[in-house]
Structure formats: structure tokens, C-alpha cells
Amino acid sequence: MLNIGIRVDGSANIGMGHIMRCLSLAKGFRNAGANVFFLSRFEQGISRIRQDEFEVIEMPHREGRHSEGFFYGDISELGEDAKEIICQIKALNLDVLIIDSYNVSREFFLKLKPHVKKLCYIDDVNKFVYPVDVLLNGNITATAFNYTKFSSDELMLLGLKYNLIRDEFKDLPGRIINRDVQEILITTGGADPFNLSLRLADIILSEEEFKDIRINIVVGSGFTNVDNLRELCGKNTNVILHENVSRMSELMLKSDIAISAGGSTLYELCACGTPTLAIVIADNQREMVDMMSSEGYIISLGWHEELSDRELLQKIKLLCGDYNKRASLSRKMQKLVDGEGVRRVVEEIMKIIS
């Protein structure tokens, strides 16, 4: 039986997107008969992994910039992490190690590579030539990155064919678009570090024509502003908080439009055919949101700090009032991702191990 290790973190600072796509992949490996172990730090991510009944080895917390997850460290900072991971590779007898983190360096990978049969990296940004056995990027932007292989036998799994969307978004029915918008979904990722959910809800509530519209707000496990949102709900009966959502697809399907942060949630909204206004909240989301917008899958609202409340309200009103636009977006969105990415990735990795 194969032993798979996944090194990934999730927190209010990092967000939960890395955790969620790794859980999707982990379930694929578990269904294929493999043992899966997570190596992780930070409580929000660890508790979410355990919800899906995977074993978690808690990594020691490190001080300094690299513990925040967004800094490309060098080996002097990542060296202790590498030592700890190598210990776990040996203790768990791992065949495959999958890393999903922006806090990596070339030297870090080179230190790990000799200790495991296959080293895999899940990438979004193509920062350097990754010395790994398998490089996975399931984003719409992946094939435009012109990746360079570290070695001739490196396996590259690139593009939407390998998107790690969860099983619940497979084989969804064609979307029926309501003439009038009755429900708006607000989803700002697993952490909402910029308190966008509250801002968006306030903007919608300020408009008289939206007074009867139901506002569905998804609360992620890394949220720190839940009390403010609960207070808003207490004052407005049409604002509903959805915490610990088990079937996100159902919420997306019942909402007529969505306002969403960039990231993997956009692929889920596409699978559901939910017309979406997307806001960029991190640098690594820019290219993805720009490409999805330019190809007609979503409407980009740009960088969150550059977006005025007035402009945001105008864009929401335009989409709500344009049935034909919503219908055409929805039809196109549902053709983007086929939901078979996890199966394909698992098959490809198991093929090179056997």
C-alpha cells in the first residue's frame, strides 16, 4: 500500500485554499487505496484536515517571515523545516511527498528529493525551475507559464484537465437562470483577512432595490470577524451566515449571482454556473482572474483596495439587471472544468510509482 505525505498549511494569513485542494487530492488517493498523512502547522488548517478524518503530524512553529507562508525563503530559513520533513518521511515510510506552499526554495526541494521516491509540488506562480519529480498546476493560467523541466523525466501535469476541484462539483445539471435575482452569495475565502464580507454586505444593504434580496455569506474556518457578521445578521433578517458549509455546491446553485475572492472557489462557481463578480485579494490571483475574465467566464472587479464602494455597487446592479448576460456567463462557465482532475492526477502519480 502506498504511503502519501502532504505538506500544507492553512491559517488566517495564508488562507485555506491550499488545504482545500489538498484535501480533494487526499480523498482521491484514499479512494485509490493509499494511506495519506498530512504534515501541517497552524490550528485552522489542522482542524479542517481532521474534519475529513485524515491523520495530521503537527509541524513545529517557526518564528520569522517564512512562517507566514508568503515568503520564498532560502535554505538557511527552510533548513529546519526540511530536517523535520525528512524525519517524517522516514518515520512514515512515505513513497510520495506532495508540497503545497509558497514558502519554498530550490535548495529546499533538493534537500528533500533524495529521501523520497517521488517529490511532487503543487504550483500557482512559476517562480523558478522546481527540482521535483512531479509538477502540478491545475489552473487556467498553467499552460501559459512556459515551465522549464528540471530533468527530462519530470512529469508535468498542467492545466484545467488536472484541476483539483472536489467531487461534489462533478456532473452538475445545466443551470437554470432566474429572471430576477433573489439571492446573492458572498464568499471571500477561508480567512477574509481584509474583512470584505462585511463591506460587501453593507454595500448591498445600502441599496433600496436590494432590500428583499437574500444575502448568503460563507464564513470560512480562518475568519476573525465573525462577531461583526453575526451582529449584521441580527439587524438584517435577509442576511444569512453559513458556517462550516458541508455542501458548498448547494449554496452556489441556489444563489443567483456570487461575489467571490479570486482563487480555487472560482472554479467551483464555474462548475455550478453561478454568474460571478471576482475580487483579487492576493497577488497570486491576478493572472487567474484576469484570464478568466478576458475569456468570458467571470467579471473581474480588480484589486480589492482599488475598488470603490460606488463602483462595486454599480457592477452588482448591472449584473443583477442583465438576465441575458447572466445566462450567457452561466452557460460558458459550466464548460470550464469537468471535475475529473483529481482522478487523473492520482492515476498519473500512481503510474510512475508502480
CSV table of C-alpha atoms in Angstrom, one decimal:
chain,number,residue,atom,x,y,z
A,1,MET,CA,0.0,0.0,0.0
A,2,LEU,CA,1.3,3.4,-1.0
A,3,ASN,CA,2.1,6.0,1.7
A,4,ILE,CA,1.4,9.6,0.6
A,5,GLY,CA,2.6,12.6,2.6
A,6,ILE,CA,1.1,16.1,2.0
A,7,ARG,CA,2.9,19.2,3.4
A,8,VAL,CA,0.5,22.1,3.5
A,9,ASP,CA,-0.6,24.9,5.9
A,10,GLY,CA,-3.8,27.0,6.3
A,11,SER,CA,-4.4,30.0,8.5
A,12,ALA,CA,-5.9,33.4,8.6
A,13,ASN,CA,-2.8,34.8,7.0
A,14,ILE,CA,-2.3,32.1,4.4
A,15,GLY,CA,-5.9,31.3,3.7
A,16,MET,CA,-7.5,27.9,3.3
A,17,GLY,CA,-7.3,27.3,-0.4
A,18,HIS,CA,-4.1,25.2,-0.2
A,19,ILE,CA,-5.8,23.0,2.5
A,20,MET,CA,-9.0,22.5,0.5
A,21,ARG,CA,-7.4,21.4,-2.8
A,22,CYS,CA,-5.0,19.1,-0.9
A,23,LEU,CA,-8.0,17.5,0.9
A,24,SER,CA,-9.6,17.0,-2.5
A,25,LEU,CA,-6.4,15.2,-3.7
A,26,ALA,CA,-6.0,13.3,-0.5
A,27,LYS,CA,-9.5,11.8,-0.8
A,28,GLY,CA,-8.6,10.7,-4.3
A,29,PHE,CA,-5.6,8.9,-3.0
A,30,ARG,CA,-7.6,7.4,-0.1
A,31,ASN,CA,-10.2,6.1,-2.5
A,32,ALA,CA,-7.5,4.5,-4.6
A,33,GLY,CA,-6.3,2.6,-1.5
A,34,ALA,CA,-3.3,4.7,-0.4
A,35,ASN,CA,-2.5,5.8,3.2
A,36,VAL,CA,-2.4,9.6,3.4
A,37,PHE,CA,-0.7,11.7,6.1
A,38,PHE,CA,-0.7,15.5,6.4
A,39,LEU,CA,2.3,17.5,7.7
A,40,SER,CA,0.9,20.8,8.8
A,41,ARG,CA,1.1,23.7,11.2
A,42,PHE,CA,-1.4,26.4,12.4
A,43,GLU,CA,-4.7,25.4,14.1
A,44,GLN,CA,-7.2,26.5,11.5
A,45,GLY,CA,-5.7,24.3,8.8
A,46,ILE,CA,-5.1,21.3,11.1
A,47,SER,CA,-8.7,21.3,12.4
A,48,ARG,CA,-10.1,21.4,8.9
A,49,ILE,CA,-8.0,18.4,7.8
A,50,ARG,CA,-9.1,16.4,10.8
A,51,GLN,CA,-12.7,17.1,9.9
A,52,ASP,CA,-12.2,14.8,6.9
A,53,GLU,CA,-10.6,12.2,9.2
A,54,PHE,CA,-7.0,12.4,7.9
A,55,GLU,CA,-4.0,11.9,10.3
A,56,VAL,CA,-2.1,15.1,10.9
A,57,ILE,CA,1.5,15.3,12.0
A,58,GLU,CA,1.8,18.8,13.6
A,59,MET,CA,4.9,20.6,12.4
A,60,PRO,CA,6.8,22.9,14.8
A,61,HIS,CA,6.0,26.6,14.5
A,62,ARG,CA,8.9,28.7,13.3
A,63,GLU,CA,9.5,32.4,14.0
A,64,GLY,CA,10.2,34.9,11.3
A,65,ARG,CA,8.9,35.8,7.8
A,66,HIS,CA,8.7,32.4,6.4
A,67,SER,CA,6.2,31.1,8.9
A,68,GLU,CA,3.6,33.4,7.3
A,69,GLY,CA,3.7,31.3,4.2
A,70,PHE,CA,4.2,34.0,1.5
A,71,PHE,CA,8.0,34.4,1.6
A,72,TYR,CA,10.3,32.5,-0.7
A,73,GLY,CA,12.9,31.6,1.9
A,74,ASP,CA,16.4,30.3,1.3
A,75,ILE,CA,17.8,27.1,2.8
A,76,SER,CA,19.1,28.9,6.0
A,77,GLU,CA,15.4,29.6,6.9
A,78,LEU,CA,13.9,26.5,5.5
A,79,GLY,CA,16.6,24.1,6.7
A,80,GLU,CA,14.9,23.2,9.9
A,81,ASP,CA,11.6,22.5,8.1
A,82,ALA,CA,13.5,20.3,5.7
A,83,LYS,CA,15.1,18.3,8.6
A,84,GLU,CA,11.7,17.8,10.2
A,85,ILE,CA,10.1,16.7,6.9
A,86,ILE,CA,12.9,14.2,6.3
A,87,CYS,CA,12.4,12.7,9.7
A,88,GLN,CA,8.7,12.3,8.9
A,89,ILE,CA,9.4,10.8,5.5
A,90,LYS,CA,11.5,8.1,7.3
A,91,ALA,CA,9.1,7.6,10.2
A,92,LEU,CA,6.0,7.2,8.0
A,93,ASN,CA,7.9,5.4,5.2
A,94,LEU,CA,6.5,7.8,2.6
A,95,ASP,CA,6.6,6.9,-1.1
A,96,VAL,CA,5.3,10.2,-2.3
A,97,LEU,CA,5.7,13.7,-0.7
A,98,ILE,CA,3.4,16.4,-2.1
A,99,ILE,CA,4.2,20.0,-1.1
A,100,ASP,CA,1.6,22.9,-1.5
A,101,SER,CA,3.2,26.1,-0.1
A,102,TYR,CA,4.6,29.3,-1.5
A,103,ASN,CA,7.3,29.1,1.2
A,104,VAL,CA,9.8,27.0,-0.8
A,105,SER,CA,13.2,27.4,-2.5
A,106,ARG,CA,15.2,25.4,-5.0
A,107,GLU,CA,17.6,24.3,-2.2
A,108,PHE,CA,14.7,23.1,0.0
A,109,PHE,CA,13.5,20.8,-2.8
A,110,LEU,CA,17.0,19.5,-3.4
A,111,LYS,CA,17.4,18.6,0.2
A,112,LEU,CA,14.2,16.6,0.3
A,113,LYS,CA,14.4,14.9,-3.1
A,114,PRO,CA,16.9,12.1,-2.3
A,115,HIS,CA,14.8,10.9,0.7
A,116,VAL,CA,11.5,10.1,-1.1
A,117,LYS,CA,10.7,8.1,-4.2
A,118,LYS,CA,8.7,10.9,-5.8
A,119,LEU,CA,8.6,14.5,-4.8
A,120,CYS,CA,5.6,16.5,-6.1
A,121,TYR,CA,4.9,20.2,-5.9
A,122,ILE,CA,1.6,22.0,-6.4
A,123,ASP,CA,2.3,25.4,-8.0
A,124,ASP,CA,0.4,28.5,-9.0
A,125,VAL,CA,3.1,31.0,-9.9
A,126,ASN,CA,6.2,29.5,-11.7
A,127,LYS,CA,8.8,31.4,-9.6
A,128,PHE,CA,11.8,29.2,-10.6
A,129,VAL,CA,12.7,25.8,-12.1
A,130,TYR,CA,11.4,23.3,-9.5
A,131,PRO,CA,13.7,20.3,-8.8
A,132,VAL,CA,10.8,17.8,-8.3
A,133,ASP,CA,9.6,14.6,-9.9
A,134,VAL,CA,6.0,15.8,-10.5
A,135,LEU,CA,4.9,19.4,-11.0
A,136,LEU,CA,1.1,20.0,-10.8
A,137,ASN,CA,-0.6,23.2,-11.8
A,138,GLY,CA,-4.4,22.8,-12.4
A,139,ASN,CA,-5.1,26.5,-13.1
A,140,ILE,CA,-6.4,28.1,-16.3
A,141,THR,CA,-3.1,30.0,-16.4
A,142,ALA,CA,-0.8,27.0,-16.2
A,143,THR,CA,-0.1,26.3,-19.9
A,144,ALA,CA,0.8,30.0,-20.4
A,145,PHE,CA,3.6,29.8,-17.9
A,146,ASN,CA,6.2,28.1,-20.2
A,147,TYR,CA,7.5,25.9,-17.4
A,148,THR,CA,11.1,24.6,-17.7
A,149,LYS,CA,11.7,21.0,-16.6
A,150,PHE,CA,14.4,20.3,-14.0
A,151,SER,CA,15.0,16.9,-15.6
A,152,SER,CA,13.8,15.2,-18.8
A,153,ASP,CA,11.8,12.7,-16.8
A,154,GLU,CA,9.9,15.3,-14.7
A,155,LEU,CA,6.2,14.8,-15.0
A,156,MET,CA,4.3,18.0,-15.6
A,157,LEU,CA,0.5,18.0,-15.0
A,158,LEU,CA,-0.6,21.3,-16.3
A,159,GLY,CA,-3.9,23.0,-17.0
A,160,LEU,CA,-7.6,22.6,-16.2
A,161,LYS,CA,-7.5,18.9,-17.1
A,162,TYR,CA,-5.7,18.4,-13.7
A,163,ASN,CA,-7.8,20.9,-11.6
A,164,LEU,CA,-8.3,19.6,-8.1
A,165,ILE,CA,-12.0,20.5,-7.8
A,166,ARG,CA,-13.9,18.5,-5.3
A,167,ASP,CA,-16.2,15.6,-6.2
A,168,GLU,CA,-19.3,17.5,-5.2
A,169,PHE,CA,-18.8,19.7,-8.3
A,170,LYS,CA,-18.8,16.8,-10.8
A,171,ASP,CA,-21.7,16.1,-13.1
A,172,LEU,CA,-23.9,19.0,-12.0
A,173,PRO,CA,-27.0,19.7,-14.0
A,174,GLY,CA,-27.2,22.6,-16.5
A,175,ARG,CA,-28.0,25.8,-14.7
A,176,ILE,CA,-31.5,27.4,-15.0
A,177,ILE,CA,-31.1,31.2,-14.6
A,178,ASN,CA,-33.9,33.1,-12.8
A,179,ARG,CA,-35.2,36.3,-14.5
A,180,ASP,CA,-34.9,38.2,-11.2
A,181,VAL,CA,-32.0,37.9,-8.8
A,182,GLN,CA,-33.3,36.7,-5.4
A,183,GLU,CA,-30.2,35.5,-3.7
A,184,ILE,CA,-26.6,36.8,-3.7
A,185,LEU,CA,-23.6,34.7,-2.5
A,186,ILE,CA,-20.6,36.4,-0.8
A,187,THR,CA,-17.6,34.2,-0.5
A,188,THR,CA,-14.2,35.7,0.4
A,189,GLY,CA,-12.1,32.6,1.0
A,190,GLY,CA,-11.3,30.7,4.2
A,191,ALA,CA,-10.0,33.6,6.2
A,192,ASP,CA,-11.2,37.0,4.8
A,193,PRO,CA,-8.2,39.0,6.1
A,194,PHE,CA,-9.5,42.3,4.7
A,195,ASN,CA,-13.0,42.0,6.2
A,196,LEU,CA,-14.5,42.1,2.7
A,197,SER,CA,-17.6,40.0,3.6
A,198,LEU,CA,-18.9,42.8,5.9
A,199,ARG,CA,-18.0,45.5,3.4
A,200,LEU,CA,-19.8,43.8,0.6
A,201,ALA,CA,-22.9,43.0,2.7
A,202,ASP,CA,-23.1,46.7,3.8
A,203,ILE,CA,-22.9,47.9,0.2
A,204,ILE,CA,-25.7,45.6,-0.9
A,205,LEU,CA,-27.8,46.5,2.1
A,206,SER,CA,-27.4,50.2,1.4
A,207,GLU,CA,-29.3,49.9,-1.9
A,208,GLU,CA,-33.1,50.2,-1.7
A,209,GLU,CA,-33.7,47.9,-4.7
A,210,PHE,CA,-31.9,45.1,-3.0
A,211,LYS,CA,-33.9,45.2,0.3
A,212,ASP,CA,-35.7,42.0,-0.5
A,213,ILE,CA,-32.7,40.0,-1.7
A,214,ARG,CA,-31.3,37.3,0.5
A,215,ILE,CA,-27.5,37.6,1.1
A,216,ASN,CA,-25.7,34.4,1.8
A,217,ILE,CA,-22.3,34.9,3.4
A,218,VAL,CA,-19.9,31.9,3.6
A,219,VAL,CA,-17.8,32.0,6.8
A,220,GLY,CA,-14.5,30.2,6.5
A,221,SER,CA,-12.7,28.4,9.4
A,222,GLY,CA,-10.0,31.1,9.4
A,223,PHE,CA,-12.4,34.1,9.8
A,224,THR,CA,-11.5,36.5,12.6
A,225,ASN,CA,-14.5,38.9,12.1
A,226,VAL,CA,-17.4,36.5,12.7
A,227,ASP,CA,-18.8,38.5,15.6
A,228,ASN,CA,-19.3,41.6,13.4
A,229,LEU,CA,-21.0,39.5,10.8
A,230,ARG,CA,-23.3,37.9,13.4
A,231,GLU,CA,-24.2,41.4,14.6
A,232,LEU,CA,-25.1,42.4,11.0
A,233,CYS,CA,-27.3,39.3,10.7
A,234,GLY,CA,-29.1,40.2,13.9
A,235,LYS,CA,-30.1,43.6,12.4
A,236,ASN,CA,-31.0,42.2,8.9
A,237,THR,CA,-33.2,39.2,8.6
A,238,ASN,CA,-32.2,38.8,4.9
A,239,VAL,CA,-28.5,38.3,5.7
A,240,ILE,CA,-27.7,34.6,6.4
A,241,LEU,CA,-24.3,33.3,7.7
A,242,HIS,CA,-23.3,29.9,6.5
A,243,GLU,CA,-20.6,28.4,8.8
A,244,ASN,CA,-18.9,25.0,8.3
A,245,VAL,CA,-20.6,24.5,5.0
A,246,SER,CA,-20.6,20.8,4.1
A,247,ARG,CA,-22.1,21.1,0.6
A,248,MET,CA,-20.8,24.3,-1.0
A,249,SER,CA,-22.3,23.3,-4.3
A,250,GLU,CA,-25.8,23.5,-3.0
A,251,LEU,CA,-25.3,27.1,-1.7
A,252,MET,CA,-23.7,28.1,-5.1
A,253,LEU,CA,-26.6,26.5,-7.1
A,254,LYS,CA,-29.3,28.3,-5.1
A,255,SER,CA,-27.6,31.7,-5.3
A,256,ASP,CA,-28.4,33.7,-8.5
A,257,ILE,CA,-25.0,35.6,-8.5
A,258,ALA,CA,-21.8,35.4,-6.5
A,259,ILE,CA,-19.3,38.0,-5.4
A,260,SER,CA,-16.1,36.0,-4.7
A,261,ALA,CA,-12.4,36.4,-3.9
A,262,GLY,CA,-10.1,35.0,-6.6
A,263,GLY,CA,-8.7,31.5,-6.1
A,264,SER,CA,-10.0,28.0,-6.5
A,265,THR,CA,-13.5,29.0,-5.4
A,266,LEU,CA,-13.9,30.5,-8.9
A,267,TYR,CA,-13.6,27.0,-10.5
A,268,GLU,CA,-16.4,25.8,-8.2
A,269,LEU,CA,-18.6,28.7,-9.1
A,270,CYS,CA,-18.0,27.9,-12.8
A,271,ALA,CA,-18.9,24.2,-12.2
A,272,CYS,CA,-22.2,25.5,-10.7
A,273,GLY,CA,-22.7,28.1,-13.4
A,274,THR,CA,-23.2,30.8,-10.9
A,275,PRO,CA,-22.5,34.2,-12.6
A,276,THR,CA,-19.6,35.7,-10.6
A,277,LEU,CA,-18.0,39.1,-9.9
A,278,ALA,CA,-14.4,38.3,-8.8
A,279,ILE,CA,-12.2,40.4,-6.5
A,280,VAL,CA,-8.5,40.0,-6.4
A,281,ILE,CA,-7.2,39.8,-2.8
A,282,ALA,CA,-3.7,38.4,-3.3
A,283,ASP,CA,-1.0,38.8,-5.9
A,284,ASN,CA,-1.1,35.2,-7.0
A,285,GLN,CA,-4.8,35.6,-8.0
A,286,ARG,CA,-4.3,38.4,-10.5
A,287,GLU,CA,-3.3,36.4,-13.6
A,288,MET,CA,-6.0,33.8,-13.0
A,289,VAL,CA,-8.8,36.4,-12.5
A,290,ASP,CA,-7.6,38.4,-15.5
A,291,MET,CA,-7.6,35.4,-17.8
A,292,MET,CA,-10.9,34.0,-16.6
A,293,SER,CA,-12.4,37.5,-17.1
A,294,SER,CA,-10.8,38.1,-20.6
A,295,GLU,CA,-12.1,34.7,-21.8
A,296,GLY,CA,-15.6,35.5,-20.6
A,297,TYR,CA,-16.1,33.1,-17.7
A,298,ILE,CA,-16.4,35.7,-14.9
A,299,ILE,CA,-16.4,39.5,-14.4
A,300,SER,CA,-13.3,40.9,-12.8
A,301,LEU,CA,-13.7,43.7,-10.2
A,302,GLY,CA,-9.9,44.0,-10.0
A,303,TRP,CA,-7.8,44.6,-6.8
A,304,HIS,CA,-9.9,45.0,-3.7
A,305,GLU,CA,-8.1,48.1,-2.4
A,306,GLU,CA,-8.6,49.9,-5.7
A,307,LEU,CA,-12.3,49.2,-5.9
A,308,SER,CA,-14.6,52.0,-4.6
A,309,ASP,CA,-18.0,51.2,-2.9
A,310,ARG,CA,-19.8,53.1,-5.6
A,311,GLU,CA,-18.1,51.2,-8.5
A,312,LEU,CA,-18.8,47.9,-6.7
A,313,LEU,CA,-22.5,48.7,-6.3
A,314,GLN,CA,-22.7,49.7,-9.9
A,315,LYS,CA,-21.2,46.4,-11.1
A,316,ILE,CA,-23.6,44.4,-8.9
A,317,LYS,CA,-26.6,46.3,-10.2
A,318,LEU,CA,-25.5,45.9,-13.8
A,319,LEU,CA,-25.2,42.1,-13.4
A,320,CYS,CA,-28.4,41.7,-11.5
A,321,GLY,CA,-30.3,43.7,-14.1
A,322,ASP,CA,-28.9,41.9,-17.1
A,323,TYR,CA,-30.6,38.5,-17.5
A,324,ASN,CA,-29.0,37.7,-20.9
A,325,LYS,CA,-25.5,38.4,-19.5
A,326,ARG,CA,-26.1,36.1,-16.6
A,327,ALA,CA,-27.5,33.4,-18.8
A,328,SER,CA,-24.5,33.6,-21.3
A,329,LEU,CA,-22.0,33.6,-18.5
A,330,SER,CA,-23.6,30.6,-16.8
A,331,ARG,CA,-23.6,28.5,-20.0
A,332,LYS,CA,-19.9,29.2,-20.6
A,333,MET,CA,-18.8,28.7,-17.0
A,334,GLN,CA,-20.2,25.2,-16.8
A,335,LYS,CA,-18.0,24.1,-19.7
A,336,LEU,CA,-14.7,25.1,-18.0
A,337,VAL,CA,-13.9,22.2,-15.6
A,338,ASP,CA,-15.0,18.6,-16.0
A,339,GLY,CA,-14.4,17.5,-12.4
A,340,GLU,CA,-12.1,14.6,-13.3
A,341,GLY,CA,-8.8,16.4,-12.4
A,342,VAL,CA,-8.3,14.5,-9.1
A,343,ARG,CA,-8.7,11.1,-10.7
A,344,ARG,CA,-6.3,12.0,-13.5
A,345,VAL,CA,-3.6,13.3,-11.0
A,346,VAL,CA,-3.9,10.2,-8.8
A,347,GLU,CA,-3.7,7.9,-11.8
A,348,GLU,CA,-0.6,9.7,-13.2
A,349,ILE,CA,1.3,9.7,-9.9
A,350,MET,CA,0.4,6.0,-9.1
A,351,LYS,CA,1.5,5.1,-12.6
A,352,ILE,CA,5.1,6.4,-12.0
A,353,ILE,CA,5.3,4.8,-8.6
A,354,SER,CA,4.2,1.3,-9.6
